[in-house]
């Protein structure tokens, strides 16, 4: 039964099922209501006219006419009635005897002639309704099945098409184009979704390819220097010395930083919907101990439920880098404040601050091997990927404030 | 060789300058294309080595400018990969390219090859009776079948002069006028030089005596 139901409803959308069910109920209720009202009205009318007629009979008609009329009336109006004369000579009972009718005393020519019982016919209501309901529901079900069969047939056709399109897509993502129009809006939506996805994948592919090309290109310069120096030493062209060692170390650092940047840049997927407030809280909690250990007060002023689109891991890394920087550059006894509202995320410290020169180069790949500069460069890469903006204000001896504008 | 080096990465520039100098070449190195172009216009260079990614002027522009005013050899240092950029470089008249990161030896061997090619370009050649003679401008030495023959500068000068007019009879006066200094300018000295040349080259017919007129070169010049 369940299988049959699944079969009948396969591929139908939830909204369609709900709509059909509601339609089903509404039609049934309507049929019952209309039928009941109609039947009630009819019965009421009949009863009224019957009673009038009976009164008329009682007072004005002779016995024979009255009885003939009664019999005829009961028959033609499908009204259940029975009549029994006082002397027991006359008995009229319709095919179905009245069960709970009203009783009237018939007086002919001034004398009581007999007792008439007329059924109210209320009991018929259920049966009458049932007939209608069966007919209407049978029609509805047939309609549903016919529709389903047609729908399934159409869907199968569309399925075949879309599978063909998908196969084509699988074989060659570069030349995909969906030329087939779909009859069902849902299929067109699938097609549009796929097209959008492919565009996205291609854009992503391109940005990855660019990133990797950039990396390859960027790596070649330091690599040339390292190779040149190492070969020079090996071939006794130059004397190994401290400066050359430093050079080699710096260039190695440059390569590492580049690789890191590419990984940060390409791994960021800024499309999750996430609660920035929670994320900031969590980051603060993770690092609170480190600040306490150093004697730094960590304030925070965070508006709850700030929702942004972004990459959870990447944004966490941003906060960690920023907090880490503040931790490194703020002496004990001073404070660090984290603020978050609808538009801004700020990390402000009362630390050592940066000189103008350092500030200008803050986002560049650090040539030094301290790593903090690399951290800021990563922060910038991630912020850029999210379409946010970043600013740094810093005064030597007073502190540093990093502001990330969440809506670009 | 006189080499102009343009590379905006200072460390690579310093390193290359040092290594190339160690090979005995004369190097002028530049970090900016504009300076390099000015220097190139002022002095002659045999070879230009240029990086392709430069601040300011594009490497390609620099190369085109050099190529427009000179036939000097051009080697490009490139970090780009793939054959398309390389083809476009060759199309622009670049002679060779070196992909970063390069081995020092790759650079130096390419320089050596270019030096040899330049030398060959500045070498006069001729054949006679199956022997191949070559006079190198730079060293001013003559070789027969790649074996050096010990001629003095005046003798080489005379051969060069004769060689430039093959099959033509040149008078003693013409030879004196072109090849000898005034101090030794008398007829018979030409005969002595010719005799010595014939002896040293062990080839009596290369320079033919035209009685009463002068000498005629019978070698065949070739590139």
Coordinates of C-alpha atoms in Angstrom, one line a residue:
Chain A
X1 CA 0.0 0.0 0.0
X2 CA 2.8 2.3 1.0
X3 CA 4.6 1.3 -2.2
X4 CA 1.6 2.1 -4.2
X5 CA 1.3 5.5 -2.5
X6 CA 5.0 6.1 -3.2
X7 CA 4.5 5.2 -6.8
X8 CA 1.5 7.4 -7.1
X9 CA 3.2 10.3 -5.6
X10 CA 6.7 9.9 -6.8
X11 CA 8.2 13.0 -8.2
X12 CA 5.4 15.2 -7.0
X13 CA 6.4 18.1 -5.1
X14 CA 5.4 18.5 -1.5
X15 CA 3.4 21.6 -2.3
X16 CA 1.5 19.7 -5.0
X17 CA 0.6 16.9 -2.5
X18 CA -0.5 19.4 0.1
X19 CA -2.5 21.3 -2.5
X20 CA -4.2 18.2 -3.8
X21 CA -5.0 17.0 -0.3
X22 CA -6.5 20.3 0.6
X23 CA -8.5 20.3 -2.6
X24 CA -9.7 16.8 -1.8
X25 CA -10.9 17.8 1.7
X26 CA -12.5 21.1 0.5
X27 CA -14.4 19.3 -2.3
X28 CA -15.7 16.7 0.1
X29 CA -16.7 19.2 2.7
X30 CA -18.3 21.3 0.1
X31 CA -20.3 18.4 -1.3
X32 CA -21.5 17.4 2.1
X33 CA -22.4 20.9 3.0
X34 CA -24.2 21.8 -0.2
X35 CA -25.9 18.4 -0.2
X36 CA -27.0 18.7 3.4
X37 CA -28.3 22.2 2.9
X38 CA -30.1 21.3 -0.3
X39 CA -31.6 18.2 1.1
X40 CA -32.6 19.9 4.3
X41 CA -34.2 22.7 2.3
X42 CA -36.0 20.2 0.1
X43 CA -37.3 18.2 3.0
X44 CA -38.3 21.3 4.9
X45 CA -40.2 22.5 1.8
X46 CA -41.9 19.1 1.3
X47 CA -42.8 18.9 5.0
X48 CA -44.3 22.2 4.9
X49 CA -46.3 21.6 1.8
X50 CA -47.3 18.2 3.0
X51 CA -48.5 19.5 6.3
X52 CA -50.5 22.2 4.5
X53 CA -51.9 19.5 2.3
X54 CA -52.8 17.3 5.2
X55 CA -54.6 20.1 6.9
X56 CA -56.4 20.8 3.7
X57 CA -57.3 17.1 3.4
X58 CA -58.4 16.9 6.9
X59 CA -60.9 19.6 6.7
X60 CA -62.2 19.7 3.1
X61 CA -61.9 16.4 1.3
X62 CA -64.0 13.3 1.3
X63 CA -62.5 10.0 2.4
X64 CA -61.8 8.5 -1.0
X65 CA -60.2 11.5 -2.5
X66 CA -58.1 12.0 0.6
X67 CA -56.8 8.5 0.6
X68 CA -56.1 8.4 -3.1
X69 CA -54.2 11.6 -2.8
X70 CA -52.2 10.4 0.2
X71 CA -51.1 7.3 -1.6
X72 CA -50.2 9.2 -4.7
X73 CA -48.4 11.8 -2.8
X74 CA -46.3 9.4 -0.8
X75 CA -45.4 7.6 -3.9
X76 CA -44.4 10.6 -6.1
X77 CA -42.6 12.5 -3.4
X78 CA -40.8 9.5 -2.0
X79 CA -42.1 10.4 1.4
X80 CA -42.5 7.7 3.9
X81 CA -45.9 7.7 5.4
X82 CA -48.5 5.5 6.9
X83 CA -52.2 6.0 7.4
X84 CA -54.5 3.9 9.6
X85 CA -58.2 4.6 9.8
X86 CA -60.0 4.5 13.1
X87 CA -62.2 1.6 12.1
X88 CA -59.1 -0.3 10.7
X89 CA -60.6 -0.5 7.2
X90 CA -58.0 1.7 5.6
X91 CA -54.3 1.2 5.9
X92 CA -51.8 2.9 3.6
X93 CA -48.1 2.3 4.1
X94 CA -45.4 3.4 1.7
X95 CA -42.7 0.9 0.7
X96 CA -40.5 2.1 3.5
X97 CA -42.4 2.7 6.6
X98 CA -41.9 5.9 8.5
X99 CA -39.7 5.4 11.5
X100 CA -39.8 8.6 13.5
X101 CA -42.5 10.7 11.8
X102 CA -45.0 13.2 13.0
X103 CA -48.4 12.0 13.8
X104 CA -51.6 13.8 12.5
X105 CA -55.2 13.0 13.2
X106 CA -57.3 13.1 10.1
X107 CA -60.8 14.3 10.5
X108 CA -63.1 13.9 7.7
X109 CA -66.5 15.5 7.6
X110 CA -66.1 16.4 11.2
X111 CA -65.2 13.0 12.5
X112 CA -61.8 11.6 13.3
X113 CA -61.1 9.2 10.5
X114 CA -57.6 7.9 11.2
X115 CA -54.0 8.6 12.1
X116 CA -51.4 9.7 9.6
X117 CA -47.6 9.3 10.3
X118 CA -45.2 11.2 8.1
X119 CA -41.6 10.5 8.3
X120 CA -39.3 13.6 8.5
X121 CA -36.9 11.7 6.2
X122 CA -33.9 13.0 8.2
X123 CA -32.3 9.5 8.1
X124 CA -32.0 9.7 4.4
X125 CA -29.5 12.5 4.6
X126 CA -26.5 10.3 5.2
X127 CA -27.3 7.9 2.4
X128 CA -27.9 10.7 -0.1
X129 CA -24.6 12.3 0.9
X130 CA -22.7 9.1 0.7
X131 CA -23.8 8.5 -2.9
X132 CA -22.7 11.9 -3.9
X133 CA -19.4 11.6 -2.1
X134 CA -18.6 8.3 -3.6
X135 CA -19.2 9.6 -7.1
X136 CA -17.2 12.8 -6.6
X137 CA -14.3 11.1 -4.9
X138 CA -14.1 8.4 -7.5
X139 CA -13.9 11.3 -10.1
X140 CA -11.2 13.0 -8.1
X141 CA -9.1 9.9 -7.7
X142 CA -9.4 9.1 -11.4
X143 CA -8.4 12.6 -12.2
X144 CA -5.5 12.3 -9.9
X145 CA -4.3 9.0 -11.4
X146 CA -4.7 10.3 -14.9
X147 CA -2.7 13.4 -14.0
X148 CA -0.1 11.3 -12.3
X149 CA 0.3 9.0 -15.3
X150 CA 0.7 12.0 -17.6
X151 CA 3.0 13.7 -15.1
X152 CA 5.2 10.7 -14.7
X153 CA 5.4 10.2 -18.5
X154 CA 6.4 13.8 -19.0
X155 CA 8.9 13.7 -16.1
X156 CA 10.5 10.5 -17.5
X157 CA 11.0 12.4 -20.8
X158 CA 12.6 15.4 -19.0
X159 CA 14.6 13.0 -16.8
X160 CA 16.1 11.4 -19.9
X161 CA 17.0 14.8 -21.2
X162 CA 18.5 16.1 -18.1
X163 CA 20.5 12.9 -17.6
X164 CA 21.8 13.4 -21.2
X165 CA 22.8 16.9 -20.3
X166 CA 24.5 15.8 -17.2
X167 CA 26.4 13.1 -19.0
X168 CA 27.5 15.7 -21.5
X169 CA 28.5 17.9 -18.6
X170 CA 30.5 15.1 -17.1
X171 CA 32.4 14.5 -20.3
X172 CA 33.2 18.1 -21.0
X173 CA 32.7 20.8 -18.5
X174 CA 34.2 23.4 -20.8
X175 CA 31.8 23.3 -23.7
X176 CA 28.6 22.7 -21.7
X177 CA 25.6 24.5 -22.9
X178 CA 22.0 23.5 -22.2
X179 CA 20.1 24.1 -25.3
X180 CA 17.1 22.0 -24.4
X181 CA 14.1 23.8 -22.9
X182 CA 12.3 22.0 -20.2
X183 CA 8.5 21.9 -19.8
X184 CA 8.7 21.8 -16.0
X185 CA 9.8 24.9 -14.2
X186 CA 11.7 22.6 -11.8
X187 CA 13.9 21.2 -14.5
X188 CA 14.7 24.7 -15.8
X189 CA 15.6 25.6 -12.3
X190 CA 18.0 22.6 -12.1
X191 CA 19.4 23.6 -15.4
X192 CA 19.9 27.2 -14.3
X193 CA 21.4 26.0 -11.0
X194 CA 23.8 23.8 -12.9
X195 CA 24.8 26.6 -15.2
X196 CA 25.4 28.9 -12.3
X197 CA 27.4 26.2 -10.5
X198 CA 29.5 25.7 -13.6
X199 CA 30.1 29.4 -14.0
X200 CA 31.2 29.4 -10.4
X201 CA 33.4 26.4 -10.8
X202 CA 35.0 27.9 -13.8
X203 CA 35.6 31.2 -12.0
X204 CA 37.0 29.3 -9.1
X205 CA 39.2 27.2 -11.5
X206 CA 40.4 30.4 -13.1
X207 CA 41.2 32.0 -9.8
X208 CA 43.0 28.9 -8.6
X209 CA 44.9 28.7 -11.9
X210 CA 45.8 32.4 -11.6
X211 CA 46.8 31.8 -8.0
X212 CA 49.0 28.9 -8.9
X213 CA 50.5 30.8 -11.8
X214 CA 51.2 33.7 -9.5
X215 CA 52.8 31.4 -7.0
X216 CA 54.9 29.7 -9.7
X217 CA 56.0 33.0 -11.0
X218 CA 56.6 34.5 -7.6
X219 CA 58.6 31.6 -6.4
X220 CA 60.9 31.7 -9.3
X221 CA 62.7 34.9 -8.3
X222 CA 63.7 33.7 -4.8
X223 CA 64.5 30.3 -6.3
X224 CA 66.8 31.9 -8.9
X225 CA 68.6 33.7 -6.1
X226 CA 69.0 30.6 -4.0
X227 CA 70.1 28.4 -6.9
X228 CA 72.5 31.1 -8.1
X229 CA 74.1 31.5 -4.7
X230 CA 74.3 27.8 -3.9
X231 CA 75.7 27.0 -7.3
X232 CA 78.1 29.9 -7.0
X233 CA 79.4 28.5 -3.8
X234 CA 79.6 25.0 -5.2
X235 CA 81.5 26.1 -8.2
X236 CA 83.8 28.3 -6.1
X237 CA 82.6 31.5 -7.8
X238 CA 81.8 33.1 -4.5
X239 CA 83.0 32.7 -1.0
X240 CA 80.3 31.5 1.4
X241 CA 79.7 34.2 4.1
X242 CA 77.1 35.5 6.5
X243 CA 75.5 37.8 3.9
X244 CA 74.9 35.0 1.5
X245 CA 73.5 32.8 4.3
X246 CA 71.1 35.6 5.2
X247 CA 70.1 36.0 1.6
X248 CA 69.4 32.3 1.2
X249 CA 67.4 32.3 4.4
X250 CA 65.4 35.4 3.4
X251 CA 64.5 34.0 0.0
X252 CA 63.5 30.7 1.6
X253 CA 61.2 32.6 3.9
X254 CA 59.8 34.5 0.9
X255 CA 58.9 31.2 -0.8
X256 CA 57.2 29.9 2.4
X257 CA 55.2 33.1 2.8
X258 CA 54.1 32.9 -0.9
X259 CA 52.9 29.3 -0.5
X260 CA 51.0 30.2 2.6
X261 CA 49.4 33.1 1.0
X262 CA 48.2 31.0 -1.9
X263 CA 46.8 28.3 0.4
X264 CA 45.0 31.0 2.5
X265 CA 43.7 32.6 -0.6
X266 CA 42.5 29.6 -2.5
X267 CA 41.1 27.7 0.4
X268 CA 38.8 30.5 1.5
X269 CA 35.2 29.9 0.6
X270 CA 33.2 32.9 1.7
X271 CA 29.7 31.6 1.3
X272 CA 28.7 30.2 4.7
X273 CA 26.1 32.1 6.6
X274 CA 27.6 32.4 10.1
X275 CA 27.1 34.1 13.4
X276 CA 30.1 36.4 13.6
X277 CA 29.3 37.2 17.3
X278 CA 29.6 33.6 18.3
X279 CA 32.8 33.3 16.3
X280 CA 34.4 36.3 18.0
X281 CA 33.3 35.1 21.4
X282 CA 34.8 31.7 20.8
X283 CA 38.1 33.2 19.6
X284 CA 38.3 35.4 22.6
X285 CA 37.6 32.5 25.0
X286 CA 40.3 30.4 23.3
X287 CA 42.9 33.1 23.8
X288 CA 41.8 34.6 27.1
X289 CA 44.2 32.5 29.1
X290 CA 47.2 33.8 27.2
X291 CA 46.2 37.4 27.8
X292 CA 45.6 36.8 31.5
X293 CA 48.9 35.1 31.8
X294 CA 50.6 38.1 30.4
X295 CA 48.6 40.5 32.7
X296 CA 46.7 42.1 29.8
X297 CA 43.0 43.0 30.3
X298 CA 40.9 41.7 27.4
X299 CA 37.7 43.8 27.0
X300 CA 35.0 43.0 24.6
X301 CA 31.9 44.8 23.3
X302 CA 30.1 42.4 21.0
X303 CA 26.6 43.0 19.5
X304 CA 25.0 39.6 19.5
X305 CA 23.7 37.9 16.3
X306 CA 25.8 39.6 13.8
X307 CA 25.3 37.4 10.7
X308 CA 27.8 37.5 7.9
X309 CA 28.5 35.4 4.9
X310 CA 32.0 34.0 5.1
X311 CA 34.3 31.1 5.7
X312 CA 34.2 30.1 9.3
X313 CA 37.8 28.7 9.5
X314 CA 39.3 31.6 7.6
X315 CA 37.6 34.3 9.7
X316 CA 38.6 32.4 12.9
X317 CA 42.2 32.6 11.6
X318 CA 41.8 36.3 11.0
X319 CA 40.7 36.8 14.7
X320 CA 43.5 34.6 15.9
X321 CA 46.1 36.5 13.9
X322 CA 44.8 39.8 15.2
X323 CA 44.6 38.8 18.8
X324 CA 48.0 37.1 18.5
X325 CA 49.5 40.4 17.2
X326 CA 48.0 42.4 20.0
X327 CA 49.2 39.8 22.5
X328 CA 52.7 40.0 21.2
X329 CA 52.9 43.8 21.0
X330 CA 51.0 44.8 24.2
X331 CA 52.9 44.8 27.5
X332 CA 51.3 43.5 30.8
X333 CA 49.1 45.9 32.6
X334 CA 47.7 47.4 29.4
X335 CA 44.5 46.4 27.7
X336 CA 43.2 45.0 24.4
X337 CA 39.6 45.6 23.3
X338 CA 37.6 43.6 20.7
X339 CA 34.5 45.3 19.3
X340 CA 31.9 43.9 17.0
X341 CA 28.8 45.6 15.6
X342 CA 26.7 45.5 12.4
X343 CA 29.4 47.2 10.4
X344 CA 32.7 46.8 12.1
X345 CA 35.0 44.3 13.8
X346 CA 37.8 46.0 15.7
X347 CA 40.8 44.8 17.6
X348 CA 42.4 47.7 19.5
X349 CA 45.4 47.4 21.8
X350 CA 47.3 49.8 24.0
X351 CA 50.5 48.2 22.9
X352 CA 53.8 49.4 21.4
X353 CA 52.3 50.5 18.1
X354 CA 54.0 50.7 14.7
X355 CA 56.2 53.3 13.0
X356 CA 54.8 54.9 9.9
X357 CA 57.2 52.8 7.7
X358 CA 56.1 49.6 9.3
X359 CA 52.5 50.6 9.0
X360 CA 52.9 51.3 5.3
X361 CA 54.3 47.8 4.8
X362 CA 52.1 46.1 7.3
X363 CA 50.2 44.1 4.6
X364 CA 53.1 43.2 2.5
X365 CA 54.8 39.9 2.7
X366 CA 57.1 40.3 5.6
X367 CA 60.7 40.2 4.5
X368 CA 61.6 39.6 8.1
X369 CA 61.2 36.2 9.5
X370 CA 59.3 37.2 12.6
X371 CA 56.1 35.9 11.1
X372 CA 53.8 38.7 12.4
X373 CA 53.9 40.5 9.1
X374 CA 53.0 37.3 7.3
X375 CA 50.1 37.1 9.7
X376 CA 48.7 40.4 8.6
X377 CA 49.2 39.6 5.0
X378 CA 47.1 36.5 5.5
X379 CA 44.5 38.6 7.3
X380 CA 44.4 40.9 4.4
X381 CA 44.1 38.1 1.8
X382 CA 41.2 36.6 3.8
X383 CA 39.5 39.9 4.3
X384 CA 39.8 40.7 0.6
X385 CA 38.3 37.3 -0.4
X386 CA 35.3 38.2 1.8
X387 CA 34.9 41.5 0.1
X388 CA 35.5 43.2 3.4
X389 CA 37.8 46.2 4.0
X390 CA 40.7 46.5 6.4
X391 CA 42.3 49.5 8.0
X392 CA 45.1 49.9 10.5
X393 CA 45.6 52.9 12.7
X394 CA 48.7 52.9 14.8
X395 CA 50.8 55.3 16.8
X396 CA 54.1 54.4 18.2
X397 CA 53.9 54.0 21.9
X398 CA 50.1 54.4 22.0
X399 CA 48.8 51.3 20.3
X400 CA 47.3 49.8 17.2
X401 CA 43.7 49.5 16.0
X402 CA 42.8 47.1 13.2
X403 CA 39.3 47.7 11.8
X404 CA 37.6 45.3 9.4
X405 CA 34.5 46.8 7.7
X406 CA 32.1 43.9 7.3
X407 CA 30.0 45.4 4.6
X408 CA 31.9 46.5 1.7
Chain B
X1 CA 82.1 40.5 -25.1
X2 CA 80.4 43.7 -24.1
X3 CA 77.2 42.8 -22.3
X4 CA 74.3 45.0 -21.1
X5 CA 72.3 43.4 -18.2
X6 CA 68.8 44.5 -17.2
X7 CA 67.3 42.8 -14.2
X8 CA 65.2 44.7 -11.6
X9 CA 65.7 42.1 -8.9
X10 CA 68.9 43.5 -7.3
X11 CA 70.1 40.2 -5.9
X12 CA 69.8 38.4 -9.2
X13 CA 71.4 41.4 -10.9
X14 CA 74.4 41.5 -8.6
X15 CA 74.9 37.8 -8.8
X16 CA 74.7 37.6 -12.6
X17 CA 77.0 40.6 -13.0
X18 CA 79.6 39.0 -10.8
X19 CA 79.5 35.6 -12.5
X20 CA 79.6 37.0 -16.0
X21 CA 82.5 39.3 -15.1
X22 CA 84.3 36.3 -13.8
X23 CA 84.1 34.8 -17.3
X24 CA 86.0 37.8 -18.6
X25 CA 83.2 39.7 -20.2
X26 CA 82.5 43.4 -19.8
X27 CA 79.2 43.9 -18.1
X28 CA 77.1 47.0 -17.5
X29 CA 74.1 46.2 -15.3
X30 CA 70.9 48.2 -14.9
X31 CA 67.9 47.9 -12.6
X32 CA 65.7 50.2 -14.8
X33 CA 64.8 49.8 -18.4
X34 CA 65.0 53.6 -19.1
X35 CA 68.6 53.8 -17.9
X36 CA 69.5 50.7 -19.9
X37 CA 68.0 52.1 -23.1
X38 CA 70.0 55.3 -22.6
X39 CA 73.2 53.4 -22.1
X40 CA 72.5 51.2 -25.1
X41 CA 72.0 54.2 -27.3
X42 CA 75.4 55.7 -26.2
X43 CA 77.7 52.6 -26.3
X44 CA 77.9 49.5 -28.4
X45 CA 77.0 46.2 -26.9
X46 CA 77.3 42.7 -28.4
X47 CA 74.7 41.2 -26.2
X48 CA 71.7 42.3 -24.1
X49 CA 70.5 40.2 -21.3
X50 CA 67.1 41.3 -20.0
X51 CA 64.5 40.2 -17.5
X52 CA 61.0 40.1 -18.8
X53 CA 59.0 41.3 -15.8
X54 CA 60.1 44.8 -15.1
X55 CA 58.7 47.6 -13.1
X56 CA 57.6 50.5 -15.3
X57 CA 58.4 49.6 -18.9
X58 CA 57.4 46.1 -20.0
X59 CA 60.2 43.7 -20.8
X60 CA 58.6 43.2 -24.3
X61 CA 58.7 47.0 -25.0
X62 CA 62.3 47.2 -23.9
X63 CA 63.3 44.3 -26.2
X64 CA 61.4 45.8 -29.2
X65 CA 63.2 49.1 -28.7
X66 CA 66.6 47.4 -28.6
X67 CA 65.7 45.3 -31.6
X68 CA 64.6 48.4 -33.6
X69 CA 67.9 50.0 -33.2
X70 CA 70.4 47.1 -33.2
X71 CA 71.1 43.6 -34.3
X72 CA 72.8 42.9 -31.0
X73 CA 72.2 39.5 -29.5
X74 CA 69.3 39.4 -27.0
X75 CA 68.8 36.8 -24.3
X76 CA 65.7 37.1 -22.2
X77 CA 65.4 35.9 -18.6
X78 CA 61.9 34.8 -18.0
X79 CA 59.8 33.3 -15.2
X80 CA 56.9 32.7 -17.5
X81 CA 56.1 29.2 -18.6
X82 CA 54.5 27.7 -21.7
X83 CA 55.4 27.9 -25.3
X84 CA 53.2 30.8 -26.2
X85 CA 55.2 33.5 -24.4
X86 CA 58.4 32.0 -25.8
X87 CA 57.1 32.1 -29.4
X88 CA 56.1 35.7 -29.0
X89 CA 59.6 36.5 -27.7
X90 CA 61.2 34.7 -30.7
X91 CA 58.9 36.6 -33.0
X92 CA 60.1 39.9 -31.4
X93 CA 63.6 39.0 -32.5
X94 CA 64.9 37.5 -29.2
X95 CA 67.8 35.1 -29.9
X96 CA 67.4 33.0 -26.8
X97 CA 65.7 32.8 -23.5
X98 CA 66.6 31.4 -20.1
X99 CA 63.9 30.2 -17.8
X100 CA 64.1 31.1 -14.1
X101 CA 65.4 29.5 -11.9
X102 CA 68.4 29.0 -14.2
X103 CA 71.7 27.2 -13.6
X104 CA 74.7 29.5 -13.7
X105 CA 76.2 27.2 -16.2
X106 CA 73.2 27.5 -18.5
X107 CA 73.8 31.3 -18.6
X108 CA 77.5 31.1 -19.0
X109 CA 77.5 28.4 -21.7
X110 CA 74.9 30.3 -23.7
X111 CA 77.2 33.4 -23.4
X112 CA 80.1 31.3 -24.6
X113 CA 78.1 30.0 -27.6
X114 CA 77.1 33.5 -28.5
X115 CA 80.6 34.7 -28.2
X116 CA 81.7 32.0 -30.6
X117 CA 78.9 32.9 -33.0
X118 CA 80.0 36.6 -32.9
X119 CA 83.5 35.6 -33.6
X120 CA 82.4 33.5 -36.5
X121 CA 80.5 36.5 -37.9
X122 CA 83.6 38.5 -37.8
X123 CA 85.7 35.9 -39.6
X124 CA 86.5 36.1 -43.3
X125 CA 86.7 32.8 -45.0
X126 CA 87.9 31.5 -48.4
X127 CA 88.8 28.2 -49.9
X128 CA 91.5 27.2 -52.3
X129 CA 92.1 23.7 -53.7
X130 CA 90.0 22.2 -51.0
X131 CA 91.7 24.0 -48.1
X132 CA 89.6 26.3 -45.9
X133 CA 91.2 29.5 -44.8
X134 CA 89.7 31.7 -42.0
X135 CA 90.9 35.1 -40.8
X136 CA 89.5 36.1 -37.4
X137 CA 89.0 39.8 -37.0
X138 CA 89.3 39.8 -33.2
X139 CA 92.6 37.9 -33.0
X140 CA 93.8 38.8 -36.5
X141 CA 95.0 35.3 -37.0
X142 CA 94.6 33.1 -40.0
X143 CA 93.9 29.4 -39.9
X144 CA 94.1 26.8 -42.7
X145 CA 91.7 24.0 -42.1
X146 CA 91.4 25.3 -38.5
X147 CA 95.1 25.1 -38.0
X148 CA 96.7 28.4 -37.1
X149 CA 99.3 29.7 -39.6
X150 CA 101.8 32.2 -38.3
X151 CA 101.4 35.3 -40.5
X152 CA 102.4 38.7 -39.4
X153 CA 99.8 41.6 -39.3
X154 CA 101.0 43.1 -42.6
X155 CA 100.8 39.7 -44.4
X156 CA 97.3 39.3 -43.1
X157 CA 96.4 42.7 -44.2
X158 CA 97.6 41.9 -47.7
X159 CA 95.6 38.7 -47.9
X160 CA 92.5 40.5 -46.7
X161 CA 92.9 43.1 -49.4
X162 CA 93.5 40.6 -52.1
X163 CA 90.7 38.4 -50.8
X164 CA 88.2 41.3 -51.1
X165 CA 88.9 41.5 -54.9
X166 CA 89.0 37.9 -56.1
X167 CA 90.0 37.2 -59.7
X168 CA 91.0 40.8 -60.0
X169 CA 94.6 41.9 -60.7
X170 CA 95.9 44.3 -58.1
X171 CA 99.0 46.4 -58.8
X172 CA 101.9 46.7 -56.4
X173 CA 101.0 50.4 -55.9
X174 CA 97.4 49.4 -54.9
X175 CA 98.7 46.9 -52.4
X176 CA 101.1 49.3 -51.0
X177 CA 98.5 52.0 -50.7
X178 CA 96.1 49.8 -48.8
X179 CA 98.3 47.6 -46.7
X180 CA 101.6 49.2 -46.1
X181 CA 102.8 52.2 -44.1
X182 CA 104.6 54.9 -46.0
X183 CA 108.0 54.0 -44.4
X184 CA 108.1 50.7 -46.2
X185 CA 106.5 51.9 -49.4
X186 CA 108.6 50.5 -52.3
X187 CA 107.7 47.9 -55.0
X188 CA 109.9 45.0 -54.1
X189 CA 108.7 44.8 -50.5
X190 CA 105.4 43.6 -51.8
X191 CA 107.1 40.8 -53.6
X192 CA 108.9 39.8 -50.4
X193 CA 105.6 39.8 -48.5
X194 CA 103.9 37.7 -51.1
X195 CA 106.8 35.2 -51.2
X196 CA 106.6 34.9 -47.4
X197 CA 102.9 34.3 -47.5
X198 CA 103.2 31.6 -50.2
X199 CA 105.9 29.9 -48.1
X200 CA 104.1 30.1 -44.8
X201 CA 100.8 28.9 -46.3
X202 CA 102.7 26.3 -48.4
X203 CA 100.4 27.3 -51.3
X204 CA 102.1 28.6 -54.4
X205 CA 98.9 29.2 -56.5
X206 CA 96.6 31.0 -54.1
X207 CA 98.2 34.3 -55.1
X208 CA 99.1 34.3 -58.8
X209 CA 101.7 36.6 -60.2
X210 CA 100.5 38.6 -63.3
X211 CA 103.6 39.5 -65.1
X212 CA 104.2 43.3 -65.4
X213 CA 100.9 44.0 -63.6
X214 CA 100.7 42.7 -60.1
X215 CA 98.9 39.9 -58.2
X216 CA 95.7 38.1 -58.5
X217 CA 93.8 36.2 -55.7
X218 CA 92.6 32.8 -56.8
X219 CA 90.8 31.7 -53.6
X220 CA 87.0 31.6 -53.5
X221 CA 85.4 33.6 -50.8
X222 CA 82.6 32.2 -48.8
X223 CA 80.5 33.1 -45.8

